[in-house]
Short mmCIF file of C-alpha atoms and ligand atoms in Angstrom, two decimals:
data_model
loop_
_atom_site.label_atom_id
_atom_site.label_comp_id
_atom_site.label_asym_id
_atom_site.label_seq_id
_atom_site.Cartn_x
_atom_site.Cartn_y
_atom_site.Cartn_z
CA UNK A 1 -73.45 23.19 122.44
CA UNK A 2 -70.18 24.85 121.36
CA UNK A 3 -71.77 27.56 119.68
CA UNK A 4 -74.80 29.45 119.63
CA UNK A 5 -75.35 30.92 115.70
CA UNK A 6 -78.95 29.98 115.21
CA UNK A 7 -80.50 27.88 117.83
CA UNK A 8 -80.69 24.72 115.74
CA UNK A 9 -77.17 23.54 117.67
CA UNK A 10 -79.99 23.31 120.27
CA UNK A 11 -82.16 19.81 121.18
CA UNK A 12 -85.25 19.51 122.66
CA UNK A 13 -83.80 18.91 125.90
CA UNK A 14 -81.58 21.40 125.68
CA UNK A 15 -83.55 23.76 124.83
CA UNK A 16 -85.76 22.96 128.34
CA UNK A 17 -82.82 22.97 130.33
CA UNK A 18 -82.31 26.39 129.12
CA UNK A 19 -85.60 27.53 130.68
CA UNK A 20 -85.62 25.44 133.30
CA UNK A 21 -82.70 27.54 134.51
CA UNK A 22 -83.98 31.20 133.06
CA UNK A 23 -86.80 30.08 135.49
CA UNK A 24 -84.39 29.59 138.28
CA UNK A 25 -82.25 32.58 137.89
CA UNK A 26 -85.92 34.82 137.64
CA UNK A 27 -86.37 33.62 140.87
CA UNK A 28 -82.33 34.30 142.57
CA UNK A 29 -80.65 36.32 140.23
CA UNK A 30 -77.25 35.69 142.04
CA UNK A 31 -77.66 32.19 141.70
CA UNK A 32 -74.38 31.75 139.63
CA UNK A 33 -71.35 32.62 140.02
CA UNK A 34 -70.20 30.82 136.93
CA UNK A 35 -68.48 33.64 134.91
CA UNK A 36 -66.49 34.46 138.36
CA UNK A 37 -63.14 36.74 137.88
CA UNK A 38 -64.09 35.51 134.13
CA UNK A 39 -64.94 38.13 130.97
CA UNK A 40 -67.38 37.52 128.26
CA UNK A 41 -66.38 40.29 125.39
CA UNK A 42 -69.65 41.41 123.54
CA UNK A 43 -68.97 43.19 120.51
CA UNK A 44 -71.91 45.22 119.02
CA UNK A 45 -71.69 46.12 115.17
CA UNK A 46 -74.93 47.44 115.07
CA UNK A 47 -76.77 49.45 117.93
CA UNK A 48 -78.91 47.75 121.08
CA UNK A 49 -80.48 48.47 124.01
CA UNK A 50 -81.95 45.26 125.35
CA UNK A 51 -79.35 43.03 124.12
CA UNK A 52 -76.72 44.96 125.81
CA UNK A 53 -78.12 46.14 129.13
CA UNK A 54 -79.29 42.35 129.66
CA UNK A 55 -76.08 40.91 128.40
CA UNK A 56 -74.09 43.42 130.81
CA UNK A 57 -76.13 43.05 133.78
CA UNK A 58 -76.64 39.49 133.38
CA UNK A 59 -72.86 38.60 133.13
CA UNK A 60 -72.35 40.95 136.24
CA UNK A 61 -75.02 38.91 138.23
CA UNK A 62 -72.83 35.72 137.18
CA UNK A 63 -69.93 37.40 138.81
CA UNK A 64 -68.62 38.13 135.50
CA UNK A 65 -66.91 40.98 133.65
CA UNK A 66 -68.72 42.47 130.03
CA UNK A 67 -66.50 43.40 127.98
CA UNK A 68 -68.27 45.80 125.47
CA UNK A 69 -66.14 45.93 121.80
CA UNK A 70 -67.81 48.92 119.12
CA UNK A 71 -66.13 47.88 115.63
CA UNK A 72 -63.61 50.89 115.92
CA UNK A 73 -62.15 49.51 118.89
CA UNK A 74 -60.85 46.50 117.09
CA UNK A 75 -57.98 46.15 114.85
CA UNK A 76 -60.35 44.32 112.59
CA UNK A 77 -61.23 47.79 111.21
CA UNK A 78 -57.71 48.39 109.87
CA UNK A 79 -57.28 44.64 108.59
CA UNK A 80 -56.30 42.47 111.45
CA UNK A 81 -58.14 39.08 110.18
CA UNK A 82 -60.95 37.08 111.57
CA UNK A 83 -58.64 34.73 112.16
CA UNK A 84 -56.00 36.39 114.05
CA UNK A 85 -58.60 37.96 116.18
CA UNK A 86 -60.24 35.05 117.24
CA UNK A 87 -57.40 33.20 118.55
CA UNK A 88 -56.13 36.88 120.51
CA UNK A 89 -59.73 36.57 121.93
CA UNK A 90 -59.81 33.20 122.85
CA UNK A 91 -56.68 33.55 124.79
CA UNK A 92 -58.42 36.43 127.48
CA UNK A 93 -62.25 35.54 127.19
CA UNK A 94 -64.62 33.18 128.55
CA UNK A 95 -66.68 33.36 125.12
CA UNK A 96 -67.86 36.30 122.30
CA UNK A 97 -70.99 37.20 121.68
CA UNK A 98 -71.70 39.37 118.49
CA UNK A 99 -74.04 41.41 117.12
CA UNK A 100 -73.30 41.83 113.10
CA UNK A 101 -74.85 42.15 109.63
CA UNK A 102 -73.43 39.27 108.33
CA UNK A 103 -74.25 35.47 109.30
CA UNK A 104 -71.02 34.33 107.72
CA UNK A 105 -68.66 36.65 109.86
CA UNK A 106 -70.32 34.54 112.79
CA UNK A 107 -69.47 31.20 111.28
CA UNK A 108 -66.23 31.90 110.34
CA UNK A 109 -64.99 33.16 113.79
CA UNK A 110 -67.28 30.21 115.57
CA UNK A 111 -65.20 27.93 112.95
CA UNK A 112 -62.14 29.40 113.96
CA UNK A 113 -62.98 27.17 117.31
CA UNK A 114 -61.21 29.19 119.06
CA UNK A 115 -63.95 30.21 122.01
CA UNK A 116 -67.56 29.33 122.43
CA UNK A 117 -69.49 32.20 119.75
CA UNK A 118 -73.13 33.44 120.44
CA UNK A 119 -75.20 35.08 118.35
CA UNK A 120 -76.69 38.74 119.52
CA UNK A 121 -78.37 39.09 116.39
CA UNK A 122 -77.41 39.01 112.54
CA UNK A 123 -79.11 39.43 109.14
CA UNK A 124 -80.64 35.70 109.87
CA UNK A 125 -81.13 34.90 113.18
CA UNK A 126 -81.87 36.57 116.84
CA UNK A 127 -81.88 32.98 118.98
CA UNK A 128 -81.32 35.27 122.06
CA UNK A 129 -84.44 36.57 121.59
CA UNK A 130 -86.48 33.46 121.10
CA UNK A 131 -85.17 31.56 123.82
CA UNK A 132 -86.68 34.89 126.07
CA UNK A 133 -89.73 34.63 124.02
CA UNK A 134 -90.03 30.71 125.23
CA UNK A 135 -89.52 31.54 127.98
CA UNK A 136 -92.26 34.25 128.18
CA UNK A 137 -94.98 31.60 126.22
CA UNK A 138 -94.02 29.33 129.12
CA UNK A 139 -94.75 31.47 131.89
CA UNK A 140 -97.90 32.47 130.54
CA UNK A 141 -99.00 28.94 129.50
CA UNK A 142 -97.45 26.56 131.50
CA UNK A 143 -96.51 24.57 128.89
CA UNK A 144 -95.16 24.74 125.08
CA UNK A 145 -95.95 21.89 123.60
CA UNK A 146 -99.56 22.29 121.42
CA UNK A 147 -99.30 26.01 121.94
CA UNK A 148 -99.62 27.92 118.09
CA UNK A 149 -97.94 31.28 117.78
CA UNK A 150 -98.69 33.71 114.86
CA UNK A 151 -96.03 36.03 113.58
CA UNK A 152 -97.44 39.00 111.64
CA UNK A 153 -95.13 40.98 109.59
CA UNK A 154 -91.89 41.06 107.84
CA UNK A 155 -90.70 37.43 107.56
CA UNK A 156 -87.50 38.76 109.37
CA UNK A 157 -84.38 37.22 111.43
CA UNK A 158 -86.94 37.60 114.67
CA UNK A 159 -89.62 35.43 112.65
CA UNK A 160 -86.97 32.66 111.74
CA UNK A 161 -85.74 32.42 115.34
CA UNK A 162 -88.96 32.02 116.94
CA UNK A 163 -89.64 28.80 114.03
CA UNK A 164 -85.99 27.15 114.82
CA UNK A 165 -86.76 27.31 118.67
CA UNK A 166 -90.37 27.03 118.60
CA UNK A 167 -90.22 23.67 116.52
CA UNK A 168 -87.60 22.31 119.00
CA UNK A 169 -90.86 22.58 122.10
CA UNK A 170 -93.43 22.07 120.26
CA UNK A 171 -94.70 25.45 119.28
CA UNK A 172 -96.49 25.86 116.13
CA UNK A 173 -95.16 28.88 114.43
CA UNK A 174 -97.25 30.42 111.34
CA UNK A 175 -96.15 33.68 109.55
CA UNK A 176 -98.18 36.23 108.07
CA UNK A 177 -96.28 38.27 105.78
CA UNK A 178 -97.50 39.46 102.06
CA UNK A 179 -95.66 38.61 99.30
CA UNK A 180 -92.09 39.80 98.79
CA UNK A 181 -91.50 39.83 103.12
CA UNK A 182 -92.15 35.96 103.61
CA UNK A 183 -90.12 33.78 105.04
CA UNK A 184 -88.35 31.26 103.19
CA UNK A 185 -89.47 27.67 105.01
CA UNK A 186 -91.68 29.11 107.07
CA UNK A 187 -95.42 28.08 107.35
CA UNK A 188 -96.92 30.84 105.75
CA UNK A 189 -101.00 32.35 106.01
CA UNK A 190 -100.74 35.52 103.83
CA UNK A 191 -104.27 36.73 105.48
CA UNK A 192 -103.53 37.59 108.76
CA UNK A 193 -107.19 37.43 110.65
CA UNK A 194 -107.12 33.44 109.11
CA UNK A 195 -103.08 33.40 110.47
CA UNK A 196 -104.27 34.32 113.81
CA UNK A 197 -107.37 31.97 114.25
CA UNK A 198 -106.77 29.88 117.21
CA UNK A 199 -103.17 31.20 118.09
CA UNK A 200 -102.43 31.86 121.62
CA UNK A 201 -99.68 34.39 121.18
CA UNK A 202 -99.66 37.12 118.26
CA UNK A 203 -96.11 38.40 117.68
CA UNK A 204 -94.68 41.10 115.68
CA UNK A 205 -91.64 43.50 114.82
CA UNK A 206 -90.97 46.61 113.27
CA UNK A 207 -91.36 46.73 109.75
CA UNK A 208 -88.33 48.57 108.98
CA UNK A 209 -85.39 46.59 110.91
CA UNK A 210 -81.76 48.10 110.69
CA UNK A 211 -80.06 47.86 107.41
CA UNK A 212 -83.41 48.14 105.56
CA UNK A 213 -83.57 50.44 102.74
CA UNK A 214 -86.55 50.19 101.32
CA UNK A 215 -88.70 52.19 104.38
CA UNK A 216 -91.51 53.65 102.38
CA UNK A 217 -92.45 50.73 100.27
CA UNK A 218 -92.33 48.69 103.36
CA UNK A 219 -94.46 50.88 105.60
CA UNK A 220 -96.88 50.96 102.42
CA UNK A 221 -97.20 46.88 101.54
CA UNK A 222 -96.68 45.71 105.45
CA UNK A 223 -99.41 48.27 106.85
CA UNK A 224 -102.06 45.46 107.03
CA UNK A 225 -100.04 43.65 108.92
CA UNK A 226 -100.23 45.14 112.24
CA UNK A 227 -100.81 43.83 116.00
CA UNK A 228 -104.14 45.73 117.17
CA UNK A 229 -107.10 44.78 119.44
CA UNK A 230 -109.36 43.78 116.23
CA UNK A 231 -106.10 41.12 115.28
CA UNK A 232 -106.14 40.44 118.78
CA UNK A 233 -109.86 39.39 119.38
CA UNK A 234 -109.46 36.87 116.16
CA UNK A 235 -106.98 34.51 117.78
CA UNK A 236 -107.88 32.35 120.60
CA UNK A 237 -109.58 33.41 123.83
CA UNK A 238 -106.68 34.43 126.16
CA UNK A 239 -104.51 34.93 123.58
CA UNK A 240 -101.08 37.31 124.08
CA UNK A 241 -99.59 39.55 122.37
CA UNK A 242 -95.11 39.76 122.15
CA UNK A 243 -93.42 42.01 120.05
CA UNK A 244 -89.39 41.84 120.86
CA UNK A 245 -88.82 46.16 120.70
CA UNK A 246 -88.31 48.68 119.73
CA UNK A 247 -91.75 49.39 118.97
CA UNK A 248 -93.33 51.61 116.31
CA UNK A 249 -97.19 52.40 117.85
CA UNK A 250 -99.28 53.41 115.47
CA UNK A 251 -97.40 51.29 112.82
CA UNK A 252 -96.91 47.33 113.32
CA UNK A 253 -98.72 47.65 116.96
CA UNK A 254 -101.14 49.52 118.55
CA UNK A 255 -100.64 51.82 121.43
CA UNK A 256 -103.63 49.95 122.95
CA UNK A 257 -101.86 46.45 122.53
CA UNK A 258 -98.35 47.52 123.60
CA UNK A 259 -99.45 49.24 126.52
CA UNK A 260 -102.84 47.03 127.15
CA UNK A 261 -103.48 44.01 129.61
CA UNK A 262 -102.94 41.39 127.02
CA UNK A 263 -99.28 42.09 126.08
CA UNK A 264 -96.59 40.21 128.15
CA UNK A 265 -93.70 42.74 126.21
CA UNK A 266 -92.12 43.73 128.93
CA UNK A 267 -92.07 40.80 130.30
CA UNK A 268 -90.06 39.53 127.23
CA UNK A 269 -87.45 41.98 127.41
CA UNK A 270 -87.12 41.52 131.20
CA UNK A 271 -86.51 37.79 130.07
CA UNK A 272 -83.59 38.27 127.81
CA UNK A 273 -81.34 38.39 130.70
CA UNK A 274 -82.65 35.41 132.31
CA UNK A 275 -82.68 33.30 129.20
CA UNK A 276 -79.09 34.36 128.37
CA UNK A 277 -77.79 33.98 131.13
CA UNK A 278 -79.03 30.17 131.27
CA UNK A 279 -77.86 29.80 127.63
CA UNK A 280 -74.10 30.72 129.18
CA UNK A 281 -74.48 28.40 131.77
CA UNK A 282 -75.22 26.05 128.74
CA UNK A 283 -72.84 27.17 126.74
CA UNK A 284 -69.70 26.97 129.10
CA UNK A 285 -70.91 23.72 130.61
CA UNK A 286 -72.49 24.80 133.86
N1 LIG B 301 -84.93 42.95 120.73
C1 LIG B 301 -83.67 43.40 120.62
O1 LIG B 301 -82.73 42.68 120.20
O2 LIG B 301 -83.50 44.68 121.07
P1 LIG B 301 -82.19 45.55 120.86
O3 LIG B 301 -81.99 45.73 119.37
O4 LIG B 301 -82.47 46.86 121.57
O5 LIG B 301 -81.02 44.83 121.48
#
């Protein structure tokens, strides 16, 4: 892999190394020291709480230095090119990670080949995210292949993640999203009690994401599509529920679910640093 942008640079095997090592460093945090006297600059266009605190404390735990970028800081704001930029960074930085609106800002500085690129989110894709929410299926399955995951909600950049990944392990991924949210490619069950039947994990996220203009009309024509213990109850026995944060409770989840003994949330954001930091180690060539 030279770049992460959507996860489908990613095989099967790959993919299971990945965890195999998010596994490993759950277990020994320390147990890299790859990124040693190295820097990783992560430059966030849009705001974040789990990406960065797991991105900054996981590249510290590698012996590493984060190097946070807001847009202002750059001299992209006043004109300096993609181009230029990239090959200034790849002259000082172990790799760039950035979080951005646009998918084709990430290709053309990943094309640039001047570093290794990950994504930390865009208008398309979150692959950081689903590689943590693999990782959380695993742990609370023991295996992916055969396992079914519903996604209820907007057909979002979360939703497409989670079918890239999920089709490299074996995870059947069905959205439910009504008409207007659904996601292009995507196997799609509009009704979301049939979407859910014999899932193991029920997944959602907000209905307004950032960027999104059209709040009201989307609170109005998503509000069936919500994560609550009714939802819950019609997927398989055992199932879980995942939602990647923030959360809206009373909206796309249920205080009950979010906070309840059937949610492994937490869990998932706790595994964003563990599954990024193996994705690193994959990334630089551990
Ligand atoms: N799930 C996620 O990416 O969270 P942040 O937007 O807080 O980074």
């Amino acid at each position: 892999m030279n770049h992460l942008l959507t996860g489908d640079e990613l095989g099967r095997d790959e993919v299971l190394w990945i965890l195999d090592r998010a596994e490993a460093f759950k277990r020994e945090p320390l147990g890299s020291d790859l990124l040693a006297r190295r820097s990783v600059a992560l430059i966030f266009q849009k705001p974040s709480t789990r990406t960065r605190v797991s991105f900054e404390s996981g590249i510290v735990e590698m012996g590493g230095h984060p190097m946070v970028i807001r847009p202002d800081d750059l001299q992209l704001q006043r004109g300096e090119s993609l181009r230029d930029t990239a090959r200034v960074l790849g002259r000082h930085v172990a790799a760039v990670g950035v979080r951005t609106h646009d998918d084709g800002e990430l290709r053309r500085l990943a094309a640039e080949d001047q570093l290794p690129v990950f994504n930390m989110l865009t208008q398309g894709h979150h692959p950081c995210q689903a590689l943590a929410d693999l990782l959380t299926l695993r742990e609370a399955f023991g295996e992916l292949d055969g396992l079914k995951l519903t996604y209820v909600g907007d057909g979002n950049n979360v939703a497409r993640s989670l079918v890239v990944l999920g089709s490299k392990v074996g995870v059947e991924v069905v959205v439910s999203s009504p008409p207007g949210y659904q996601l292009d490619g995507a196997t799609t069950v509009e009704d979301p009690r049939e979407a859910v039947a014999g899932a193991q994990a029920v997944y959602t996220d907000v209905w307004v994401s950032m960027g999104d203009v059209d709040t009201e009309k989307r609170r109005q024509v998503l509000a069936g599509y919500a994560i609550d213990d009714e939802l819950l109850a019609a997927a398989a026995p055992g199932a879980i529920a995942l939602h990647c944060l923030p959360a809206h409770p009373g909206e796309e989840i249920s205080e009950s679910v979010l906070y309840g003994e059937r949610q492994r949330i937490w869990d998932q954001a706790e595994n964003r640093r563990h599954a990024q930091k193996a994705m690193l180690e994959c990334l630089l060539g551990a």
